[in-house]
Amino acid sequence: MLKLLIFLLLINVSASEIKDFSMPNYSTAVSRVIIDYIKNFFLNVTNTVNFYQMSLENNLNVNFDIMNEVLYNVKTKTVVQVDSFEDSKISIVKHYVNIIFFDCFESFEKIYKKMTLKKFDYQGFFLIIITTHMNDIYKTMHRIFDALWVHHIINANIIFMPEENNNEALIYTFFPYSRFYCENVVPLQLNHYRGQKWINKINYFPHKLQNFYGCTLRVATFPNPPFMIINQDKITGQVSVDGLDGTMIRVLSQHFNFNVQLSLPAELWGDIYENGTTTGAIKMVINEEVNMTLGFFATNPSRDAVMKSGYVYYTTNLVWIVPPGKPQTSLQKLLNPLDTNFWILSSITILIGLLAIAILKKQKKIVQNFVFGTSMQSPGMNLINIIFGGSLHHLPKRNFARFLMGLFLFFTFILRSCYTGGLVKFMQMDTRGKRVLSTAEMLEHNFTFYMYPSSRSYFLEMPQILERTKFVTASEFNSKLKQLTVDPYYDAAFITSIGHLAYRNLLVFPHRFHHHAPEALYTLNIVIYMHKESCLALPFNSAITNLVNGGLVSKWASKWINGKYLKEIVDESPDPLSMMQLEGCFQLLYVGLIMSSFIFIMEVFVSHKKGIKLKISKNIKTIKINLRKYFSN
């Protein structure tokens, strides 16, 4: 009872023209066919059927009679929305199942003009009912199908009664691709309803895009390894495609039996400007110069607003390619084997020891002998000697002094062992400095960012990056990127995907390596883009889903995109020590020699100066003595 009330309410609200809804008192083959379609097909697709009617030749009652009969027979089966199009409103949910009643082509045109993409799902089902007899019925059907094909509506059937025969109904449709023509409209009889049954086995809406019969589909793309690789035979001139996207379109062409005609836009992906103009592959799709485009096409809101995206078949991340770490100084190479905290604690321990020696030096001799041992002249130098592994020629004789020396020997032994082991391991590693790890760090160091113009849309909410960005062409991108790999002082970062990065490293291995920051900036969903009204999306999405779920796309990707090339492969084979590795030791030696030489010169100078003073003072004393003797005599 509740369903009936809802049904009557819908009829009352949406169909103001139907004043009386009463039980019909006649039956036609057309109405029985419509009822059969609703009960046996549409109910499996949706729970709502949309009715539209239009009459320009005073045949309104004929339309309503057929509609009344259909409504009466399906009132408990489904919800029916009736719309005359006189006051058409944009629906929140696009209409998917539609039955249209009209009496002439002009009536259909009025309905057709209001069949916008905002209200209708063009990949839905359209059952078109011609309610009156026409002498030029075939021509009318051709015009109707032509109009529908403009919007790529292919799930459309026309039903009409043969002249003066209400017990029969003919069903016509069209196939845009066949072995005789491509992208053309030819009305073909689908079935014949006579009496109470179908003449042929019923196929309500046959699949029309499972076989393209060798027809040509136009594809906009461009070289973009490893996703789209375009090869041309030097002898025959035949063009073939490879790469992840190339393999995808090649497999789809084999599955659906179509040929591929490539169009190479100079502007690559193209741009979408605020004034509505477009360029590149995007423009070709919108203007229907091509059927689709692919070649590392990632979804974003601006593209989705003007084109229809297919099923996501690959996902990757955008990252920054950054310069390699700056080379470490010789002193850093000596200090880095151990942690900073280790050096701080060790230094504090040694300083405490030297400070204790300095304090004890001012104590009584008996205290010094107890701690240092008897006849130990330079305890400070002995401490430094022990730190560097030197030997003591005079050992302390007292037990407490020997105990302290043993503790310090044990401490320095562990210290030297840890340092030696860490230094050996450190020499086997990459001794470059730390790379930048985040966008914030790059901004802090005033990095310049390089990217293609098509990447701009990903950073619209990051003006601080766009302010420092330079948009470059593919050739400029590659030349500057080559400089980045060899110049650690080049403060720049290049935007790329993980897939492109792995492929670039594969090409330059083992001579160079492109480093990247671990921060993922944006997740890219790779799809095929088609015209907003394209009918190719459903069959292609079904096939792509099977390829993804079957693991084939991942297998194709692994051929060109290998994760092992995202990490630098360092040669760990043993090598003889080089001067570069020991440079810090020699520098310390030279610094020590220079300092000791300077101190020696100062000592000689001071001692010489003292000697001169002493000699002068002796001479003065001698002169005084002689003068005294002289005056005393």
PDB file of C-alpha atoms in Angstrom, residues 125-223:
ATOM      1  CA  PHE A 125      19.228   3.182 -21.586  1.00  0.00           C
ATOM      2  CA  PHE A 126      16.799   4.990 -23.875  1.00  0.00           C
ATOM      3  CA  LEU A 127      13.599   3.341 -25.076  1.00  0.00           C
ATOM      4  CA  ILE A 128      12.037   5.596 -27.719  1.00  0.00           C
ATOM      5  CA  ILE A 129       8.347   5.102 -28.489  1.00  0.00           C
ATOM      6  CA  ILE A 130       6.806   6.484 -31.679  1.00  0.00           C
ATOM      7  CA  THR A 131       3.095   6.563 -30.847  1.00  0.00           C
ATOM      8  CA  THR A 132       1.689   7.369 -34.314  1.00  0.00           C
ATOM      9  CA  HIS A 133       2.102   5.972 -37.802  1.00  0.00           C
ATOM     10  CA  MET A 134       4.589   7.666 -40.125  1.00  0.00           C
ATOM     11  CA  ASN A 135       5.096   7.234 -43.842  1.00  0.00           C
ATOM     12  CA  ASP A 136       8.807   8.054 -43.631  1.00  0.00           C
ATOM     13  CA  ILE A 137       9.483   5.982 -40.523  1.00  0.00           C
ATOM     14  CA  TYR A 138      12.926   4.781 -41.655  1.00  0.00           C
ATOM     15  CA  LYS A 139      14.077   8.330 -42.385  1.00  0.00           C
ATOM     16  CA  THR A 140      12.749   9.456 -38.994  1.00  0.00           C
ATOM     17  CA  MET A 141      14.600   6.661 -37.209  1.00  0.00           C
ATOM     18  CA  HIS A 142      17.791   7.579 -39.038  1.00  0.00           C
ATOM     19  CA  ARG A 143      17.473  11.201 -37.941  1.00  0.00           C
ATOM     20  CA  ILE A 144      16.783  10.142 -34.342  1.00  0.00           C
ATOM     21  CA  PHE A 145      19.783   7.809 -34.200  1.00  0.00           C
ATOM     22  CA  ASP A 146      21.968  10.455 -35.849  1.00  0.00           C
ATOM     23  CA  ALA A 147      20.988  12.931 -33.157  1.00  0.00           C
ATOM     24  CA  LEU A 148      21.691  10.415 -30.385  1.00  0.00           C
ATOM     25  CA  TRP A 149      25.075   9.451 -31.859  1.00  0.00           C
ATOM     26  CA  VAL A 150      26.147  13.106 -31.688  1.00  0.00           C
ATOM     27  CA  HIS A 151      26.078  12.644 -27.890  1.00  0.00           C
ATOM     28  CA  HIS A 152      27.488   9.098 -28.165  1.00  0.00           C
ATOM     29  CA  ILE A 153      24.237   7.579 -26.902  1.00  0.00           C
ATOM     30  CA  ILE A 154      24.288   3.999 -28.169  1.00  0.00           C
ATOM     31  CA  ASN A 155      21.926   2.119 -25.833  1.00  0.00           C
ATOM     32  CA  ALA A 156      18.856   3.348 -27.697  1.00  0.00           C
ATOM     33  CA  ASN A 157      15.990   1.340 -29.183  1.00  0.00           C
ATOM     34  CA  ILE A 158      13.046   2.668 -31.202  1.00  0.00           C
ATOM     35  CA  ILE A 159       9.663   0.943 -30.885  1.00  0.00           C
ATOM     36  CA  PHE A 160       6.735   1.587 -33.198  1.00  0.00           C
ATOM     37  CA  MET A 161       3.651  -0.188 -34.554  1.00  0.00           C
ATOM     38  CA  PRO A 162       3.360  -1.122 -38.220  1.00  0.00           C
ATOM     39  CA  GLU A 163       0.628   0.847 -39.910  1.00  0.00           C
ATOM     40  CA  GLU A 164      -2.896  -0.308 -39.034  1.00  0.00           C
ATOM     41  CA  ASN A 165      -1.685  -3.200 -36.888  1.00  0.00           C
ATOM     42  CA  ASN A 166      -1.892  -2.729 -33.130  1.00  0.00           C
ATOM     43  CA  ASN A 167      -0.906  -6.334 -32.377  1.00  0.00           C
ATOM     44  CA  GLU A 168       2.612  -5.981 -33.703  1.00  0.00           C
ATOM     45  CA  ALA A 169       5.581  -3.890 -32.666  1.00  0.00           C
ATOM     46  CA  LEU A 170       8.948  -3.459 -34.345  1.00  0.00           C
ATOM     47  CA  ILE A 171      12.133  -2.729 -32.421  1.00  0.00           C
ATOM     48  CA  TYR A 172      15.044  -0.993 -34.168  1.00  0.00           C
ATOM     49  CA  THR A 173      18.497  -0.026 -32.982  1.00  0.00           C
ATOM     50  CA  PHE A 174      21.884   0.852 -34.490  1.00  0.00           C
ATOM     51  CA  PHE A 175      25.479  -0.336 -34.202  1.00  0.00           C
ATOM     52  CA  PRO A 176      28.107   2.420 -34.593  1.00  0.00           C
ATOM     53  CA  TYR A 177      30.826  -0.080 -35.536  1.00  0.00           C
ATOM     54  CA  SER A 178      30.430  -3.033 -37.876  1.00  0.00           C
ATOM     55  CA  ARG A 179      32.366  -4.935 -40.521  1.00  0.00           C
ATOM     56  CA  PHE A 180      30.784  -2.705 -43.171  1.00  0.00           C
ATOM     57  CA  TYR A 181      31.217   0.778 -41.670  1.00  0.00           C
ATOM     58  CA  CYS A 182      32.781   2.684 -38.773  1.00  0.00           C
ATOM     59  CA  GLU A 183      31.210   5.391 -36.584  1.00  0.00           C
ATOM     60  CA  ASN A 184      28.086   5.445 -38.713  1.00  0.00           C
ATOM     61  CA  VAL A 185      24.356   5.162 -38.061  1.00  0.00           C
ATOM     62  CA  VAL A 186      22.238   2.591 -39.884  1.00  0.00           C
ATOM     63  CA  PRO A 187      18.848   1.616 -38.356  1.00  0.00           C
ATOM     64  CA  LEU A 188      18.677  -2.168 -38.001  1.00  0.00           C
ATOM     65  CA  GLN A 189      15.738  -4.271 -36.866  1.00  0.00           C
ATOM     66  CA  LEU A 190      16.496  -5.804 -33.502  1.00  0.00           C
ATOM     67  CA  ASN A 191      13.313  -7.843 -32.972  1.00  0.00           C
ATOM     68  CA  HIS A 192       9.651  -8.210 -33.838  1.00  0.00           C
ATOM     69  CA  TYR A 193       6.834  -8.558 -31.323  1.00  0.00           C
ATOM     70  CA  ARG A 194       3.649 -10.191 -32.586  1.00  0.00           C
ATOM     71  CA  GLY A 195       0.648 -11.117 -30.507  1.00  0.00           C
ATOM     72  CA  GLN A 196       1.993 -12.068 -27.106  1.00  0.00           C
ATOM     73  CA  LYS A 197       5.543 -13.121 -27.937  1.00  0.00           C
ATOM     74  CA  TRP A 198       8.821 -12.176 -29.560  1.00  0.00           C
ATOM     75  CA  ILE A 199       9.543 -13.557 -32.996  1.00  0.00           C
ATOM     76  CA  ASN A 200      13.267 -13.913 -32.242  1.00  0.00           C
ATOM     77  CA  LYS A 201      15.175 -14.585 -29.051  1.00  0.00           C
ATOM     78  CA  ILE A 202      15.091 -11.322 -27.162  1.00  0.00           C
ATOM     79  CA  ASN A 203      18.242  -9.321 -26.459  1.00  0.00           C
ATOM     80  CA  TYR A 204      16.870  -6.103 -25.020  1.00  0.00           C
ATOM     81  CA  PHE A 205      20.004  -3.971 -25.384  1.00  0.00           C
ATOM     82  CA  PRO A 206      22.809  -5.839 -27.170  1.00  0.00           C
ATOM     83  CA  HIS A 207      26.439  -4.998 -26.432  1.00  0.00           C
ATOM     84  CA  LYS A 208      27.655  -2.764 -29.233  1.00  0.00           C
ATOM     85  CA  LEU A 209      31.250  -2.073 -28.284  1.00  0.00           C
ATOM     86  CA  GLN A 210      32.672  -5.543 -27.729  1.00  0.00           C
ATOM     87  CA  ASN A 211      34.039  -5.690 -31.270  1.00  0.00           C
ATOM     88  CA  PHE A 212      35.122  -2.688 -33.341  1.00  0.00           C
ATOM     89  CA  TYR A 213      35.652  -4.837 -36.451  1.00  0.00           C
ATOM     90  CA  GLY A 214      39.027  -3.318 -37.253  1.00  0.00           C
ATOM     91  CA  CYS A 215      37.789   0.273 -37.177  1.00  0.00           C
ATOM     92  CA  THR A 216      40.302   2.985 -36.350  1.00  0.00           C
ATOM     93  CA  LEU A 217      40.290   4.864 -33.051  1.00  0.00           C
ATOM     94  CA  ARG A 218      42.315   8.051 -32.855  1.00  0.00           C
ATOM     95  CA  VAL A 219      44.618   8.383 -29.844  1.00  0.00           C
ATOM     96  CA  ALA A 220      46.453  11.539 -28.735  1.00  0.00           C
ATOM     97  CA  THR A 221      49.763  10.728 -27.094  1.00  0.00           C
ATOM     98  CA  PHE A 222      53.463  11.579 -27.131  1.00  0.00           C
ATOM     99  CA  PRO A 223      56.769   9.979 -26.124  1.00  0.00           C
TER     100      PRO A 223
END
